[in-house]
């Protein structure tokens, strides 16, 4: 007989952070079991969650460092040789061209600890050129509300949706991309909550919503403009909340006065009567919530205005800071929130600390005299900089932008011009195939660390199995 161990685990397939049990026998993961009492999913798992074990023993995994030969093929090398080569090359390039000739890209699927060390590595080398490509493919909504509410991320836990009387969902493929959050919305609707869905294509189930507003692609922002304009015109906003908890209302009101319902109707294709109805419904209830998903926002270029407008709408009506209210910007990847919090951004240090804090707390903790204060290049900026040869070396950790990024085509043309391209991944991905050196990466089951889900819940993942063959912890 063999003993089976059930180990508490976190699904890393998306940003919901569902709990499950990994069942381990004789050192191998054999199956999974639902975690009935987990606060996020209450024992439910989506299709992706039920297949989360698939990557662990995949036949195409990489188990040894690889170096590209002159003929374009790869050969196995030792970890010592790989790390010595990378260190020597980074040092050489940094000394010859300056630290800002180096760039670092990570993944929002990595743990908080991995991403913290990764951005620290970049900054110790003297550059703020560190970013995450997935922030530009549906995860950038995390940082969009920082200017409005003071911090980046959702304002309430998922379960708080049950306290909402009115929910507006803005974005695309909500049911498919966020099935567990959808369960909370369905439950709220069953209790009598009014649900409005705004998208350019119908949801998988129209049973989700009481009102579906089918807009022209990428026109959420003008629709919210119309709602704000109507609320201000009719005096439906929460005057007390605005006076006590916001600033800049006067210029905001003047700017909103330039908008009109007719203009919103013309741009979005939604009748102004519908926009009025939804605006009045949102403003009149005691508790209303806003959910925003962004699976296609960067494609249409409307994301930034949309998330800012949604934040303004919530603040205007006082629908924030209480149970059943708030803003829920939902990223796609498992640790998008944590990745941003760990400082994987060219604009801020860990903890969303300003770059100007380079000579005080963080520098002292890292035992360095000074950290770079110049804002680094974002992922799109790095793409342009590799083309102009400003970037000479690029290090990617668990990131595959050639398969997942809207910048893939232009990036592929420029990667070959780098002096050094290092990719750390579990598989020989499209991006890894361009690398000079490939480092094998551990899967989620082979490492210990924490993940921060979309509701900012930090969860600990214990290593389930030992690293296989020649793999080292990331």
Coordinates of C-alpha atoms in Angstrom, one line a residue:
X1 CA 0.0 0.0 0.0
X2 CA 1.1 3.6 -0.7
X3 CA 0.2 6.6 1.4
X4 CA -1.5 9.6 -0.3
X5 CA -1.0 13.1 0.9
X6 CA -3.4 16.0 0.2
X7 CA -1.4 19.3 0.0
X8 CA -3.2 22.6 0.0
X9 CA -2.5 24.3 -3.4
X10 CA -3.4 27.4 -5.4
X11 CA -4.5 27.2 -9.0
X12 CA -2.2 29.4 -11.1
X13 CA -4.3 29.3 -14.3
X14 CA -5.8 32.8 -13.8
X15 CA -6.0 35.7 -11.4
X16 CA -8.9 34.3 -9.2
X17 CA -6.5 32.3 -7.0
X18 CA -8.8 29.3 -6.4
X19 CA -7.8 26.7 -3.8
X20 CA -7.5 23.0 -4.4
X21 CA -5.8 19.9 -2.9
X22 CA -2.9 18.3 -4.9
X23 CA -2.9 14.6 -4.2
X24 CA 0.7 13.2 -4.0
X25 CA 1.7 9.6 -4.0
X26 CA 5.3 8.3 -3.8
X27 CA 6.6 11.8 -4.6
X28 CA 4.4 12.4 -7.7
X29 CA 1.3 14.4 -8.1
X30 CA -1.4 12.0 -9.2
X31 CA -4.7 14.0 -9.1
X32 CA -6.4 17.0 -7.5
X33 CA -9.3 17.4 -5.1
X34 CA -11.7 20.3 -4.7
X35 CA -11.3 22.5 -1.6
X36 CA -14.8 23.0 -0.4
X37 CA -14.1 25.7 2.2
X38 CA -11.8 28.0 0.2
X39 CA -13.0 31.6 0.4
X40 CA -12.6 32.3 -3.3
X41 CA -14.1 29.3 -5.1
X42 CA -16.0 27.3 -2.4
X43 CA -15.0 24.0 -3.9
X44 CA -15.5 25.0 -7.6
X45 CA -12.9 24.8 -10.3
X46 CA -13.2 25.9 -14.0
X47 CA -11.9 23.9 -16.9
X48 CA -8.5 25.4 -16.7
X49 CA -8.3 24.7 -13.0
X50 CA -9.2 21.1 -13.5
X51 CA -6.3 20.8 -15.9
X52 CA -3.7 22.7 -13.8
X53 CA -1.6 19.6 -13.3
X54 CA -0.9 19.2 -17.0
X55 CA 2.3 21.2 -17.2
X56 CA 4.1 19.3 -14.4
X57 CA 5.0 16.1 -16.3
X58 CA 4.6 17.4 -19.8
X59 CA 6.9 15.5 -22.3
X60 CA 8.2 18.8 -23.9
X61 CA 9.6 20.3 -20.7
X62 CA 13.2 21.5 -20.6
X63 CA 15.4 19.9 -17.9
X64 CA 18.8 21.3 -18.6
X65 CA 20.4 24.7 -19.5
X66 CA 20.9 25.1 -23.2
X67 CA 23.3 27.2 -25.3
X68 CA 22.8 28.1 -29.0
X69 CA 25.5 26.8 -31.3
X70 CA 26.7 28.5 -34.5
X71 CA 24.3 26.4 -36.6
X72 CA 21.3 27.6 -34.6
X73 CA 20.8 24.3 -32.7
X74 CA 21.1 23.9 -29.0
X75 CA 23.4 21.9 -26.8
X76 CA 23.1 21.0 -23.1
X77 CA 25.5 22.9 -20.8
X78 CA 26.0 22.9 -17.0
X79 CA 24.4 25.3 -14.7
X80 CA 27.8 26.7 -13.8
X81 CA 28.7 27.4 -17.4
X82 CA 25.3 28.9 -18.1
X83 CA 25.4 31.3 -15.1
X84 CA 29.0 32.2 -15.6
X85 CA 28.4 33.1 -19.2
X86 CA 25.3 35.2 -18.4
X87 CA 27.0 37.0 -15.6
X88 CA 30.1 37.8 -17.7
X89 CA 28.0 39.0 -20.6
X90 CA 25.8 41.2 -18.5
X91 CA 28.8 42.7 -16.8
X92 CA 30.6 43.3 -20.2
X93 CA 27.6 44.9 -21.8
X94 CA 26.8 47.1 -18.8
X95 CA 30.3 48.3 -18.6
X96 CA 30.6 49.1 -22.3
X97 CA 27.1 50.5 -23.0
X98 CA 25.8 51.5 -19.6
X99 CA 23.3 49.8 -17.3
X100 CA 20.3 51.0 -19.3
X101 CA 21.5 48.8 -22.2
X102 CA 20.1 46.0 -20.1
X103 CA 16.5 45.0 -19.9
X104 CA 14.5 42.5 -17.9
X105 CA 11.0 41.0 -18.6
X106 CA 9.2 38.7 -16.2
X107 CA 5.9 37.0 -16.0
X108 CA 2.8 37.5 -13.8
X109 CA 2.7 33.7 -13.4
X110 CA 5.8 33.8 -11.2
X111 CA 5.6 34.0 -7.4
X112 CA 5.9 37.3 -5.5
X113 CA 9.3 36.1 -4.2
X114 CA 10.6 35.3 -7.7
X115 CA 9.5 38.7 -9.1
X116 CA 10.8 40.6 -6.1
X117 CA 14.3 39.1 -6.6
X118 CA 14.1 39.6 -10.4
X119 CA 13.4 43.3 -10.2
X120 CA 16.0 43.7 -7.4
X121 CA 18.5 42.0 -9.7
X122 CA 17.8 44.5 -12.4
X123 CA 18.0 47.5 -10.1
X124 CA 21.2 46.3 -8.4
X125 CA 22.7 46.2 -11.9
X126 CA 21.7 49.9 -12.2
X127 CA 18.6 50.0 -14.4
X128 CA 14.8 50.4 -14.0
X129 CA 14.3 48.7 -17.3
X130 CA 12.1 45.9 -15.8
X131 CA 8.5 45.1 -16.8
X132 CA 6.0 42.4 -17.4
X133 CA 4.6 42.0 -20.9
X134 CA 1.3 40.6 -19.7
X135 CA 0.5 44.1 -18.2
X136 CA -0.1 45.1 -21.8
X137 CA -2.3 42.2 -22.7
X138 CA -5.1 42.6 -20.2
X139 CA -3.4 43.1 -16.8
X140 CA -2.7 46.8 -17.0
X141 CA -6.1 47.5 -15.4
X142 CA -4.3 46.9 -12.1
X143 CA -2.4 50.2 -12.2
X144 CA -5.1 52.2 -13.9
X145 CA -7.0 53.3 -10.8
X146 CA -4.0 54.3 -8.7
X147 CA -4.3 58.0 -9.5
X148 CA -8.0 57.9 -8.6
X149 CA -8.0 55.9 -5.4
X150 CA -4.4 56.0 -4.2
X151 CA -3.4 52.4 -4.8
X152 CA -3.5 49.8 -7.6
X153 CA -5.9 46.9 -7.5
X154 CA -9.4 45.8 -6.6
X155 CA -11.0 47.6 -3.7
X156 CA -13.2 44.8 -2.3
X157 CA -13.1 40.9 -2.0
X158 CA -15.1 38.9 -4.5
X159 CA -17.6 37.7 -1.9
X160 CA -18.6 41.4 -1.3
X161 CA -20.4 41.3 -4.6
X162 CA -23.2 39.6 -2.7
X163 CA -23.8 42.8 -0.9
X164 CA -24.3 44.9 -4.1
X165 CA -27.7 46.0 -5.3
X166 CA -26.4 47.0 -8.7
X167 CA -23.4 45.6 -10.7
X168 CA -22.0 46.9 -13.9
X169 CA -19.7 44.6 -15.9
X170 CA -17.5 46.3 -18.5
X171 CA -15.2 44.4 -20.7
X172 CA -15.1 41.2 -22.8
X173 CA -15.5 37.5 -22.3
X174 CA -16.2 37.9 -18.5
X175 CA -17.9 34.5 -18.2
X176 CA -15.1 32.7 -20.1
X177 CA -12.1 34.4 -18.6
X178 CA -13.4 34.8 -15.0
X179 CA -15.8 31.9 -14.4
X180 CA -15.3 31.9 -10.6
X181 CA -16.1 35.6 -10.2
X182 CA -19.1 34.9 -12.5
X183 CA -20.4 32.5 -9.9
X184 CA -20.5 35.3 -7.3
X185 CA -22.4 37.5 -9.8
X186 CA -24.9 34.8 -10.6
X187 CA -25.4 34.3 -6.8
X188 CA -25.9 38.0 -6.3
X189 CA -28.4 38.1 -9.2
X190 CA -30.4 35.3 -7.7
X191 CA -30.7 37.4 -4.5
X192 CA -32.2 40.3 -6.6
X193 CA -29.1 42.3 -7.6
X194 CA -29.5 44.1 -11.0
X195 CA -26.7 43.2 -13.4
X196 CA -25.8 45.3 -16.4
X197 CA -23.3 43.9 -19.0
X198 CA -21.4 46.2 -21.4
X199 CA -19.6 44.6 -24.3
X200 CA -19.3 44.5 -28.1
X201 CA -20.3 40.9 -28.1
X202 CA -23.0 39.1 -26.2
X203 CA -22.0 37.1 -23.1
X204 CA -21.9 33.4 -23.2
X205 CA -25.1 33.4 -21.1
X206 CA -27.5 36.3 -21.3
X207 CA -29.0 34.9 -18.1
X208 CA -26.1 36.7 -16.4
X209 CA -27.6 40.1 -16.9
X210 CA -30.8 42.1 -16.7
X211 CA -29.6 44.6 -19.3
X212 CA -27.1 44.0 -22.1
X213 CA -25.6 47.1 -23.7
X214 CA -24.0 46.1 -27.0
X215 CA -21.4 48.8 -27.8
X216 CA -19.1 49.4 -30.7
X217 CA -15.7 47.7 -30.0
X218 CA -13.6 49.7 -27.7
X219 CA -16.2 52.4 -26.7
X220 CA -16.7 51.7 -23.0
X221 CA -15.0 55.0 -22.1
X222 CA -17.5 57.2 -24.1
X223 CA -20.4 55.2 -22.7
X224 CA -19.2 55.9 -19.1
X225 CA -18.7 59.5 -20.2
X226 CA -22.4 59.7 -21.1
X227 CA -23.4 58.2 -17.7
X228 CA -21.2 60.7 -15.8
X229 CA -22.6 63.6 -17.9
X230 CA -26.2 62.6 -17.1
X231 CA -25.5 62.1 -13.4
X232 CA -24.0 65.5 -13.1
X233 CA -26.6 67.2 -15.2
X234 CA -29.4 65.8 -13.1
X235 CA -27.6 66.3 -9.8
X236 CA -27.7 62.6 -8.9
X237 CA -24.1 62.4 -7.6
X238 CA -23.3 62.0 -3.9
X239 CA -22.5 65.5 -2.9
X240 CA -21.4 64.7 0.6
X241 CA -19.0 62.0 -0.5
X242 CA -17.5 64.2 -3.2
X243 CA -16.9 67.0 -0.7
X244 CA -15.4 64.8 2.0
X245 CA -13.4 62.3 0.1
X246 CA -12.4 63.7 -3.3
X247 CA -10.5 66.5 -4.9
X248 CA -10.5 68.3 -8.2
X249 CA -14.3 68.1 -8.6
X250 CA -14.7 71.6 -10.2
X251 CA -12.4 71.0 -13.2
X252 CA -13.8 67.4 -13.5
X253 CA -17.3 68.9 -13.7
X254 CA -16.3 71.4 -16.3
X255 CA -14.6 68.7 -18.5
X256 CA -17.7 66.4 -18.1
X257 CA -20.0 69.2 -19.2
X258 CA -18.3 69.1 -22.7
X259 CA -19.6 65.6 -23.1
X260 CA -23.2 64.8 -24.2
X261 CA -25.5 61.9 -24.3
X262 CA -26.0 62.4 -28.0
X263 CA -22.3 62.1 -28.6
X264 CA -22.1 59.0 -26.4
X265 CA -24.9 57.5 -28.3
X266 CA -23.3 58.3 -31.7
X267 CA -19.9 56.7 -30.7
X268 CA -21.2 53.7 -28.8
X269 CA -24.3 52.8 -30.8
X270 CA -26.3 52.6 -27.5
X271 CA -29.5 54.6 -27.3
X272 CA -29.3 57.5 -24.9
X273 CA -32.4 56.3 -23.1
X274 CA -30.5 53.1 -22.1
X275 CA -27.5 55.1 -20.9
X276 CA -29.8 57.3 -18.7
X277 CA -31.5 54.3 -17.3
X278 CA -28.2 52.6 -16.3
X279 CA -26.7 55.8 -14.9
X280 CA -29.8 56.5 -12.7
X281 CA -29.8 52.9 -11.5
X282 CA -26.2 53.0 -10.5
X283 CA -26.4 56.4 -8.7
X284 CA -29.7 55.7 -6.9
X285 CA -28.9 52.4 -5.0
X286 CA -27.1 52.2 -1.6
X287 CA -24.4 49.8 -2.9
X288 CA -23.2 49.4 -6.5
X289 CA -20.1 47.7 -7.9
X290 CA -18.1 47.9 -11.1
X291 CA -16.3 45.0 -12.7
X292 CA -13.9 45.6 -15.5
X293 CA -12.1 43.0 -17.6
X294 CA -9.6 43.7 -20.3
X295 CA -8.9 40.8 -22.6
X296 CA -9.0 43.0 -25.7
X297 CA -8.5 46.5 -24.3
X298 CA -5.0 47.1 -25.6
X299 CA -6.0 46.0 -29.0
X300 CA -8.6 48.8 -29.3
X301 CA -6.5 51.2 -27.2
X302 CA -9.4 52.3 -24.9
X303 CA -8.2 50.8 -21.7
X304 CA -6.7 53.7 -19.8
X305 CA -9.7 56.0 -20.3
X306 CA -12.1 53.2 -19.4
X307 CA -10.7 52.3 -16.0
X308 CA -10.2 56.0 -15.1
X309 CA -13.8 56.7 -16.1
X310 CA -15.1 53.8 -14.1
X311 CA -13.1 55.0 -11.0
X312 CA -14.5 58.5 -11.5
X313 CA -18.1 57.1 -11.8
X314 CA -17.6 55.2 -8.5
X315 CA -16.2 58.3 -6.7
X316 CA -18.9 60.6 -8.1
X317 CA -21.7 58.4 -6.7
X318 CA -19.9 57.5 -3.5
X319 CA -19.9 53.8 -4.5
X320 CA -16.6 52.9 -2.9
X321 CA -15.3 52.2 0.5
X322 CA -18.4 50.3 1.7
X323 CA -19.7 46.7 1.6
X324 CA -21.2 46.0 -1.8
X325 CA -19.5 48.9 -3.6
X326 CA -16.1 49.2 -5.2
X327 CA -14.1 48.7 -8.4
X328 CA -13.0 45.2 -9.5
X329 CA -10.4 45.5 -12.3
X330 CA -9.8 41.8 -13.2
X331 CA -6.4 40.8 -14.6
X332 CA -6.0 37.6 -16.5
X333 CA -2.8 36.0 -15.1
X334 CA -2.4 34.4 -11.7
X335 CA -0.1 36.9 -10.0
X336 CA -0.6 40.1 -11.9
X337 CA -1.4 42.0 -8.8
X338 CA 1.6 40.6 -6.9
X339 CA 3.9 41.2 -9.8
X340 CA 3.0 44.9 -9.8
X341 CA 3.2 45.1 -6.0
X342 CA 6.7 43.6 -6.1
X343 CA 8.0 46.5 -8.2
X344 CA 8.1 44.8 -11.6
X345 CA 7.4 48.1 -13.3
X346 CA 9.8 50.8 -14.7
X347 CA 7.8 53.4 -12.8
X348 CA 7.9 52.2 -9.2
X349 CA 9.8 50.3 -6.6
X350 CA 8.4 47.4 -4.5
X351 CA 5.2 48.3 -2.6
X352 CA 4.3 50.8 -5.3
X353 CA 7.0 53.1 -3.8
X354 CA 8.1 56.1 -5.8
X355 CA 11.4 55.9 -7.7
X356 CA 12.6 59.0 -5.8
X357 CA 12.8 56.8 -2.7
X358 CA 16.1 55.5 -4.0
X359 CA 18.5 56.6 -1.3
X360 CA 16.4 55.8 1.8
X361 CA 14.5 52.8 3.0
X362 CA 14.8 50.3 0.1
X363 CA 18.4 51.2 -0.7
X364 CA 19.3 50.6 2.9
X365 CA 17.5 47.3 3.0
X366 CA 19.4 46.2 -0.1
X367 CA 22.6 47.5 1.3
X368 CA 23.5 49.6 -1.6
X369 CA 24.4 53.3 -1.7
X370 CA 22.1 54.3 -4.4
X371 CA 19.5 52.9 -6.8
X372 CA 18.7 54.2 -10.3
X373 CA 16.2 57.1 -10.1
X374 CA 15.5 57.5 -13.9
X375 CA 12.2 55.9 -15.0
X376 CA 13.0 52.8 -17.0
X377 CA 11.6 51.6 -20.3
X378 CA 8.2 49.9 -20.4
X379 CA 7.8 46.7 -22.4
X380 CA 6.6 48.7 -25.5
X381 CA 9.5 51.0 -25.0
X382 CA 11.9 48.1 -24.8
X383 CA 10.6 46.7 -28.0
X384 CA 11.4 50.0 -29.7
X385 CA 14.8 50.2 -28.0
X386 CA 15.8 46.8 -29.2
X387 CA 15.1 48.0 -32.8
X388 CA 17.3 51.1 -32.4
X389 CA 19.9 49.0 -30.6
X390 CA 19.7 51.0 -27.3
X391 CA 19.0 47.7 -25.6
X392 CA 21.8 45.2 -26.0
X393 CA 20.8 42.5 -23.6
X394 CA 17.4 41.1 -22.6
X395 CA 16.6 38.6 -19.8
X396 CA 13.2 37.0 -19.7
X397 CA 11.8 34.9 -16.9
X398 CA 8.8 32.6 -17.7
X399 CA 7.7 35.1 -20.3
X400 CA 6.8 34.3 -23.9
X401 CA 5.9 37.6 -25.6
X402 CA 6.4 36.2 -29.2
X403 CA 3.2 34.1 -28.6
X404 CA 1.3 36.3 -26.2
X405 CA 2.0 39.9 -27.1
X406 CA 0.4 42.3 -29.6
X407 CA 4.0 43.5 -30.2
X408 CA 5.2 40.0 -31.2
X409 CA 5.8 40.8 -34.9
X410 CA 8.0 43.8 -34.4
X411 CA 9.8 42.2 -31.4
X412 CA 10.7 39.1 -33.3
X413 CA 12.4 41.2 -35.9
X414 CA 14.6 42.9 -33.3
X415 CA 15.6 40.1 -31.0
X416 CA 18.2 38.8 -33.4
X417 CA 20.1 42.0 -33.1
X418 CA 20.7 41.7 -29.3
X419 CA 24.1 40.9 -28.0
X420 CA 22.5 38.6 -25.4
X421 CA 19.1 37.1 -25.0
X422 CA 18.5 34.9 -22.0
X423 CA 15.1 33.0 -21.5
X424 CA 14.2 31.1 -18.4
X425 CA 11.2 28.8 -19.1
X426 CA 9.8 25.4 -18.6
X427 CA 9.3 24.8 -22.3
X428 CA 11.1 25.7 -25.6
X429 CA 8.6 28.5 -26.4
X430 CA 8.6 30.7 -29.5
X431 CA 10.7 33.3 -27.5
X432 CA 13.0 30.7 -26.1
X433 CA 13.9 29.5 -29.6
X434 CA 15.4 32.9 -30.2
X435 CA 17.6 32.9 -27.1
X436 CA 21.4 32.5 -26.8
X437 CA 21.0 30.7 -23.5
X438 CA 17.9 29.0 -22.1
X439 CA 17.5 28.1 -18.4
X440 CA 15.0 25.5 -17.4
X441 CA 12.3 26.8 -15.0
X442 CA 10.4 25.1 -12.2
X443 CA 6.7 24.8 -12.5
X444 CA 4.3 26.0 -9.8
X445 CA 4.3 22.5 -8.2
X446 CA 8.1 22.5 -7.8
X447 CA 8.5 25.8 -5.9
X448 CA 7.4 27.5 -2.7
X449 CA 6.1 31.0 -2.7
X450 CA 3.2 33.4 -2.6
X451 CA 0.6 34.7 -5.1
X452 CA -1.6 37.7 -4.8
X453 CA -4.9 37.1 -6.5
X454 CA -7.2 39.7 -8.2
X455 CA -8.9 40.6 -4.9
X456 CA -5.4 41.2 -3.3
X457 CA -5.5 38.0 -1.2
X458 CA -2.0 36.8 -0.6
X459 CA -1.9 33.0 -0.6
X460 CA 1.0 30.7 0.2
X461 CA 1.9 27.8 -2.2
X462 CA 4.0 25.1 -0.6
X463 CA 6.3 23.1 -2.9
X464 CA 4.4 19.9 -3.7
X465 CA 7.2 17.8 -5.3
X466 CA 10.9 18.1 -5.7
X467 CA 12.4 19.8 -8.8
X468 CA 12.7 17.2 -11.5
X469 CA 16.1 16.2 -13.0
X470 CA 18.5 19.2 -13.4
X471 CA 16.1 22.0 -12.6
X472 CA 17.0 24.6 -9.9
X473 CA 14.5 27.0 -8.2
X474 CA 13.9 30.1 -10.3

